[in-house]
mmCIF file of C-alpha atoms in Angstrom:
data_model
loop_
_atom_site.group_PDB
_atom_site.id
_atom_site.type_symbol
_atom_site.label_atom_id
_atom_site.label_comp_id
_atom_site.label_asym_id
_atom_site.label_seq_id
_atom_site.Cartn_x
_atom_site.Cartn_y
_atom_site.Cartn_z
ATOM 1 C CA UNK A 1 -32.664 26.424 17.632
ATOM 2 C CA UNK A 2 -31.307 22.966 18.223
ATOM 3 C CA UNK A 3 -27.787 23.214 19.702
ATOM 4 C CA UNK A 4 -25.276 22.145 22.178
ATOM 5 C CA UNK A 5 -25.338 23.710 25.651
ATOM 6 C CA UNK A 6 -22.529 23.702 28.144
ATOM 7 C CA UNK A 7 -22.629 24.847 31.649
ATOM 8 C CA UNK A 8 -20.963 26.370 33.202
ATOM 9 C CA UNK A 9 -19.312 28.652 30.857
ATOM 10 C CA UNK A 10 -16.551 29.614 33.430
ATOM 11 C CA UNK A 11 -15.428 27.373 36.328
ATOM 12 C CA UNK A 12 -12.883 28.415 38.854
ATOM 13 C CA UNK A 13 -11.782 25.556 41.461
ATOM 14 C CA UNK A 14 -9.177 24.912 43.733
ATOM 15 C CA UNK A 15 -6.489 22.333 43.404
ATOM 16 C CA UNK A 16 -7.903 18.934 44.158
ATOM 17 C CA UNK A 17 -11.677 20.079 44.529
ATOM 18 C CA UNK A 18 -13.882 17.943 42.266
ATOM 19 C CA UNK A 19 -15.662 19.648 39.425
ATOM 20 C CA UNK A 20 -18.449 18.681 36.987
ATOM 21 C CA UNK A 21 -19.266 20.270 33.711
ATOM 22 C CA UNK A 22 -22.413 19.573 31.829
ATOM 23 C CA UNK A 23 -23.458 19.319 28.248
ATOM 24 C CA UNK A 24 -26.942 19.178 26.873
ATOM 25 C CA UNK A 25 -28.066 18.652 23.233
ATOM 26 C CA UNK A 26 -31.366 19.305 21.388
ATOM 27 C CA UNK A 27 -30.043 17.757 18.235
ATOM 28 C CA UNK A 28 -30.906 14.115 19.062
ATOM 29 C CA UNK A 29 -27.428 13.088 18.009
ATOM 30 C CA UNK A 30 -26.246 9.726 18.747
ATOM 31 C CA UNK A 31 -22.681 10.630 19.546
ATOM 32 C CA UNK A 32 -21.452 13.061 22.274
ATOM 33 C CA UNK A 33 -17.626 13.894 22.789
ATOM 34 C CA UNK A 34 -15.660 15.548 25.410
ATOM 35 C CA UNK A 35 -12.550 17.346 24.159
ATOM 36 C CA UNK A 36 -9.772 19.231 26.280
ATOM 37 C CA UNK A 37 -8.234 22.201 24.361
ATOM 38 C CA UNK A 38 -5.179 24.240 25.748
ATOM 39 C CA UNK A 39 -4.323 27.294 24.367
ATOM 40 C CA UNK A 40 -2.959 27.371 20.854
ATOM 41 C CA UNK A 41 -3.277 23.523 20.770
ATOM 42 C CA UNK A 42 -5.412 21.070 18.993
ATOM 43 C CA UNK A 43 -8.537 19.707 20.707
ATOM 44 C CA UNK A 44 -7.578 16.391 22.611
ATOM 45 C CA UNK A 45 -10.395 13.840 22.622
ATOM 46 C CA UNK A 46 -10.969 12.499 26.213
ATOM 47 C CA UNK A 47 -14.049 10.280 25.623
ATOM 48 C CA UNK A 48 -17.034 9.905 23.474
ATOM 49 C CA UNK A 49 -20.268 7.942 23.667
ATOM 50 C CA UNK A 50 -22.051 6.271 20.781
ATOM 51 C CA UNK A 51 -25.653 6.028 22.406
ATOM 52 C CA UNK A 52 -24.749 4.372 25.664
ATOM 53 C CA UNK A 53 -21.352 2.738 24.395
ATOM 54 C CA UNK A 54 -18.596 4.551 26.363
ATOM 55 C CA UNK A 55 -15.270 5.048 24.587
ATOM 56 C CA UNK A 56 -12.278 6.139 26.548
ATOM 57 C CA UNK A 57 -9.112 7.154 24.993
ATOM 58 C CA UNK A 58 -6.254 5.237 26.108
ATOM 59 C CA UNK A 59 -4.377 8.294 27.290
ATOM 60 C CA UNK A 60 -7.068 9.858 29.179
ATOM 61 C CA UNK A 61 -6.016 10.245 32.876
ATOM 62 C CA UNK A 62 -8.139 8.230 35.435
ATOM 63 C CA UNK A 63 -8.812 11.528 36.989
ATOM 64 C CA UNK A 64 -11.360 12.276 34.304
ATOM 65 C CA UNK A 65 -14.935 10.313 34.303
ATOM 66 C CA UNK A 66 -17.899 10.805 32.244
ATOM 67 C CA UNK A 67 -21.529 10.038 32.550
ATOM 68 C CA UNK A 68 -24.386 9.975 29.961
ATOM 69 C CA UNK A 69 -27.592 9.270 31.755
ATOM 70 C CA UNK A 70 -29.673 9.829 28.617
ATOM 71 C CA UNK A 71 -29.401 10.954 24.966
ATOM 72 C CA UNK A 72 -29.639 14.548 25.622
ATOM 73 C CA UNK A 73 -27.151 14.937 28.615
ATOM 74 C CA UNK A 74 -23.513 14.203 29.069
ATOM 75 C CA UNK A 75 -21.225 15.038 32.369
ATOM 76 C CA UNK A 76 -17.437 15.378 32.603
ATOM 77 C CA UNK A 77 -16.198 14.814 36.106
ATOM 78 C CA UNK A 78 -12.677 15.850 37.161
ATOM 79 C CA UNK A 79 -12.227 14.058 40.534
ATOM 80 C CA UNK A 80 -9.117 16.081 41.712
ATOM 81 C CA UNK A 81 -8.186 18.771 39.358
ATOM 82 C CA UNK A 82 -4.482 19.736 39.055
ATOM 83 C CA UNK A 83 -2.831 22.940 37.572
ATOM 84 C CA UNK A 84 -2.295 21.036 34.380
ATOM 85 C CA UNK A 85 -6.166 20.491 33.951
ATOM 86 C CA UNK A 86 -6.629 24.273 33.329
ATOM 87 C CA UNK A 87 -8.119 24.334 29.827
ATOM 88 C CA UNK A 88 -11.206 24.875 27.733
ATOM 89 C CA UNK A 89 -13.438 21.833 27.751
ATOM 90 C CA UNK A 90 -15.530 21.364 24.565
ATOM 91 C CA UNK A 91 -18.608 19.115 24.292
ATOM 92 C CA UNK A 92 -19.461 18.000 20.812
ATOM 93 C CA UNK A 93 -22.091 16.013 19.087
ATOM 94 C CA UNK A 94 -22.620 13.933 15.803
ATOM 95 C CA UNK A 95 -25.061 11.785 14.315
ATOM 96 C CA UNK A 96 -22.300 9.282 13.634
ATOM 97 C CA UNK A 97 -18.573 8.626 13.548
ATOM 98 C CA UNK A 98 -17.874 7.870 9.828
ATOM 99 C CA UNK A 99 -17.581 9.902 6.905
ATOM 100 C CA UNK A 100 -18.845 13.283 6.631
ATOM 101 C CA UNK A 101 -20.549 13.296 10.056
ATOM 102 C CA UNK A 102 -19.890 16.801 11.194
ATOM 103 C CA UNK A 103 -19.341 17.645 14.805
ATOM 104 C CA UNK A 104 -21.409 20.305 16.370
ATOM 105 C CA UNK A 105 -19.727 21.839 19.365
ATOM 106 C CA UNK A 106 -20.897 23.700 22.450
ATOM 107 C CA UNK A 107 -19.572 27.090 23.545
ATOM 108 C CA UNK A 108 -16.964 25.408 25.992
ATOM 109 C CA UNK A 109 -16.435 25.439 29.664
ATOM 110 C CA UNK A 110 -13.239 27.261 30.626
ATOM 111 C CA UNK A 111 -11.541 25.723 33.732
ATOM 112 C CA UNK A 112 -9.285 27.679 36.054
ATOM 113 C CA UNK A 113 -7.440 25.775 38.763
ATOM 114 C CA UNK A 114 -6.063 27.832 41.573
ATOM 115 C CA UNK B 1 2.561 8.325 14.337
ATOM 116 C CA UNK B 2 -0.200 10.344 12.855
ATOM 117 C CA UNK B 3 0.376 14.050 12.053
ATOM 118 C CA UNK B 4 -1.337 17.186 10.959
ATOM 119 C CA UNK B 5 0.823 20.196 9.897
ATOM 120 C CA UNK B 6 -0.378 23.785 9.728
ATOM 121 C CA UNK B 7 1.521 26.989 10.039
ATOM 122 C CA UNK B 8 0.970 28.609 13.437
ATOM 123 C CA UNK B 9 0.083 32.004 12.461
ATOM 124 C CA UNK B 10 -0.641 34.075 9.213
ATOM 125 C CA UNK B 11 -1.199 37.749 8.639
ATOM 126 C CA UNK B 12 -3.171 39.190 5.785
ATOM 127 C CA UNK B 13 -4.884 42.393 4.802
ATOM 128 C CA UNK B 14 -8.562 43.200 4.751
ATOM 129 C CA UNK B 15 -10.069 42.562 1.269
ATOM 130 C CA UNK B 16 -7.343 40.445 0.224
ATOM 131 C CA UNK B 17 -7.030 36.676 -0.452
ATOM 132 C CA UNK B 18 -5.355 34.021 1.891
ATOM 133 C CA UNK B 19 -4.433 30.384 1.496
ATOM 134 C CA UNK B 20 -4.010 28.279 4.689
ATOM 135 C CA UNK B 21 -2.305 24.968 4.089
ATOM 136 C CA UNK B 22 -2.510 21.715 5.930
ATOM 137 C CA UNK B 23 -0.506 18.500 5.238
ATOM 138 C CA UNK B 24 -1.380 15.177 6.889
ATOM 139 C CA UNK B 25 0.231 11.917 7.687
ATOM 140 C CA UNK B 26 -2.395 9.348 8.709
ATOM 141 C CA UNK B 27 -3.279 5.767 8.870
ATOM 142 C CA UNK B 28 -5.890 5.961 6.147
ATOM 143 C CA UNK B 29 -8.158 8.683 5.057
ATOM 144 C CA UNK B 30 -11.897 9.194 5.505
ATOM 145 C CA UNK B 31 -12.270 12.837 4.819
ATOM 146 C CA UNK B 32 -10.676 16.273 5.789
ATOM 147 C CA UNK B 33 -12.655 18.964 7.785
ATOM 148 C CA UNK B 34 -11.896 22.706 8.249
ATOM 149 C CA UNK B 35 -13.328 24.420 11.303
ATOM 150 C CA UNK B 36 -13.071 28.063 12.292
ATOM 151 C CA UNK B 37 -12.433 29.009 15.881
ATOM 152 C CA UNK B 38 -12.662 32.531 17.269
ATOM 153 C CA UNK B 39 -10.664 33.329 20.280
ATOM 154 C CA UNK B 40 -12.354 31.803 23.477
ATOM 155 C CA UNK B 41 -15.175 30.083 21.459
ATOM 156 C CA UNK B 42 -16.118 26.807 19.923
ATOM 157 C CA UNK B 43 -14.964 25.577 16.612
ATOM 158 C CA UNK B 44 -17.617 26.048 13.847
ATOM 159 C CA UNK B 45 -17.682 23.916 10.728
ATOM 160 C CA UNK B 46 -16.680 25.367 7.482
ATOM 161 C CA UNK B 47 -16.013 22.612 4.886
ATOM 162 C CA UNK B 48 -15.543 18.801 4.321
ATOM 163 C CA UNK B 49 -13.508 17.198 1.500
ATOM 164 C CA UNK B 50 -13.383 13.437 0.891
ATOM 165 C CA UNK B 51 -12.568 13.435 -2.919
ATOM 166 C CA UNK B 52 -9.647 15.351 -4.757
ATOM 167 C CA UNK B 53 -10.628 18.724 -5.813
ATOM 168 C CA UNK B 54 -11.947 22.053 -4.950
ATOM 169 C CA UNK B 55 -14.960 22.800 -2.831
ATOM 170 C CA UNK B 56 -16.451 26.128 -3.171
ATOM 171 C CA UNK B 57 -18.793 27.774 -0.620
ATOM 172 C CA UNK B 58 -19.238 31.570 -0.703
ATOM 173 C CA UNK B 59 -16.097 33.482 0.304
ATOM 174 C CA UNK B 60 -14.332 30.011 1.382
ATOM 175 C CA UNK B 61 -13.039 27.342 -0.660
ATOM 176 C CA UNK B 62 -11.191 24.044 0.316
ATOM 177 C CA UNK B 63 -8.956 21.934 -1.816
ATOM 178 C CA UNK B 64 -7.888 18.412 -1.346
ATOM 179 C CA UNK B 65 -5.046 16.267 -2.932
ATOM 180 C CA UNK B 66 -5.219 12.675 -1.467
ATOM 181 C CA UNK B 67 -2.046 11.573 -3.191
ATOM 182 C CA UNK B 68 -0.064 14.480 -1.739
ATOM 183 C CA UNK B 69 -1.656 14.355 1.720
ATOM 184 C CA UNK B 70 -2.479 18.062 1.347
ATOM 185 C CA UNK B 71 -5.285 20.416 1.673
ATOM 186 C CA UNK B 72 -5.631 24.030 1.630
ATOM 187 C CA UNK B 73 -8.557 26.698 2.774
ATOM 188 C CA UNK B 74 -8.747 29.752 0.581
ATOM 189 C CA UNK B 75 -10.400 32.751 2.179
ATOM 190 C CA UNK B 76 -11.333 35.404 -0.482
ATOM 191 C CA UNK B 77 -12.418 39.101 0.226
ATOM 192 C CA UNK B 78 -11.125 38.931 3.848
ATOM 193 C CA UNK B 79 -13.149 40.726 6.412
ATOM 194 C CA UNK B 80 -12.010 41.601 9.893
ATOM 195 C CA UNK B 81 -14.542 38.905 11.355
ATOM 196 C CA UNK B 82 -12.354 36.310 9.654
ATOM 197 C CA UNK B 83 -9.641 36.817 12.257
ATOM 198 C CA UNK B 84 -9.662 33.500 14.036
ATOM 199 C CA UNK B 85 -7.956 30.171 14.278
ATOM 200 C CA UNK B 86 -8.642 27.595 11.295
ATOM 201 C CA UNK B 87 -8.419 23.894 12.254
ATOM 202 C CA UNK B 88 -7.658 21.077 9.981
ATOM 203 C CA UNK B 89 -8.960 17.561 10.885
ATOM 204 C CA UNK B 90 -8.586 14.422 9.179
ATOM 205 C CA UNK B 91 -10.752 11.236 9.672
ATOM 206 C CA UNK B 92 -8.282 8.090 9.761
ATOM 207 C CA UNK B 93 -9.070 4.560 8.710
ATOM 208 C CA UNK B 94 -10.463 3.842 12.144
ATOM 209 C CA UNK B 95 -12.759 6.789 11.740
ATOM 210 C CA UNK B 96 -10.784 8.817 14.623
ATOM 211 C CA UNK B 97 -10.593 12.445 14.091
ATOM 212 C CA UNK B 98 -6.939 13.692 14.048
ATOM 213 C CA UNK B 99 -6.758 17.539 14.648
ATOM 214 C CA UNK B 100 -3.990 20.088 13.738
ATOM 215 C CA UNK B 101 -3.065 22.587 16.109
ATOM 216 C CA UNK B 102 -4.689 25.443 14.125
ATOM 217 C CA UNK B 103 -3.595 28.488 12.110
ATOM 218 C CA UNK B 104 -4.143 31.720 13.608
ATOM 219 C CA UNK B 105 -5.133 34.347 10.972
ATOM 220 C CA UNK B 106 -4.595 37.940 11.766
ATOM 221 C CA UNK B 107 -6.467 40.382 9.508
ATOM 222 C CA UNK B 108 -5.144 43.968 9.395
ATOM 223 C CA UNK B 109 -7.016 46.952 7.953
#
């Protein structure tokens, strides 16, 4: 089945220790997104790629970086995680960014910072 | 600023009907989405409205009034598995998705 796969599902790290989260898709979608979601809050968009074009949200901290080496893969790097970065990180894909383009989400990576 | 308002939590009884409201103030409008999110899981797509009126899809229906900046999601014949959060999201004039914080729906036997 075509899908969006995130690894790892659960990540525990220490304060300040870098973390990389990965996302792969078999949908051949042009757009890939990274969202941060904290408990009972709206998903917060960190970045998105339209093909290789990178779009950084204005309020995304510099501590967060992203790479998309090819159509299928996207990575989220957190260079120095703080306690406030503990959250669910959701990867999503879509064919485009307009109108009825539906986002398909991965199962998420839950980050715990000790 | 842009804003999506939804009730934080609602409770309903198995077999009943529940209506979850969403009001929005956004810079422009290019469609409204409803997603279902079970605890600890990813959101899954339920419905999309871009024109006024009711869209029906099985037990779930979604309504939109653009002039009022208002939508609702109607769930019929509630089942225990419908216990989840329901997220409303609006695409603005720049095609950015503005998300609500979600409504946690609790179903009681």
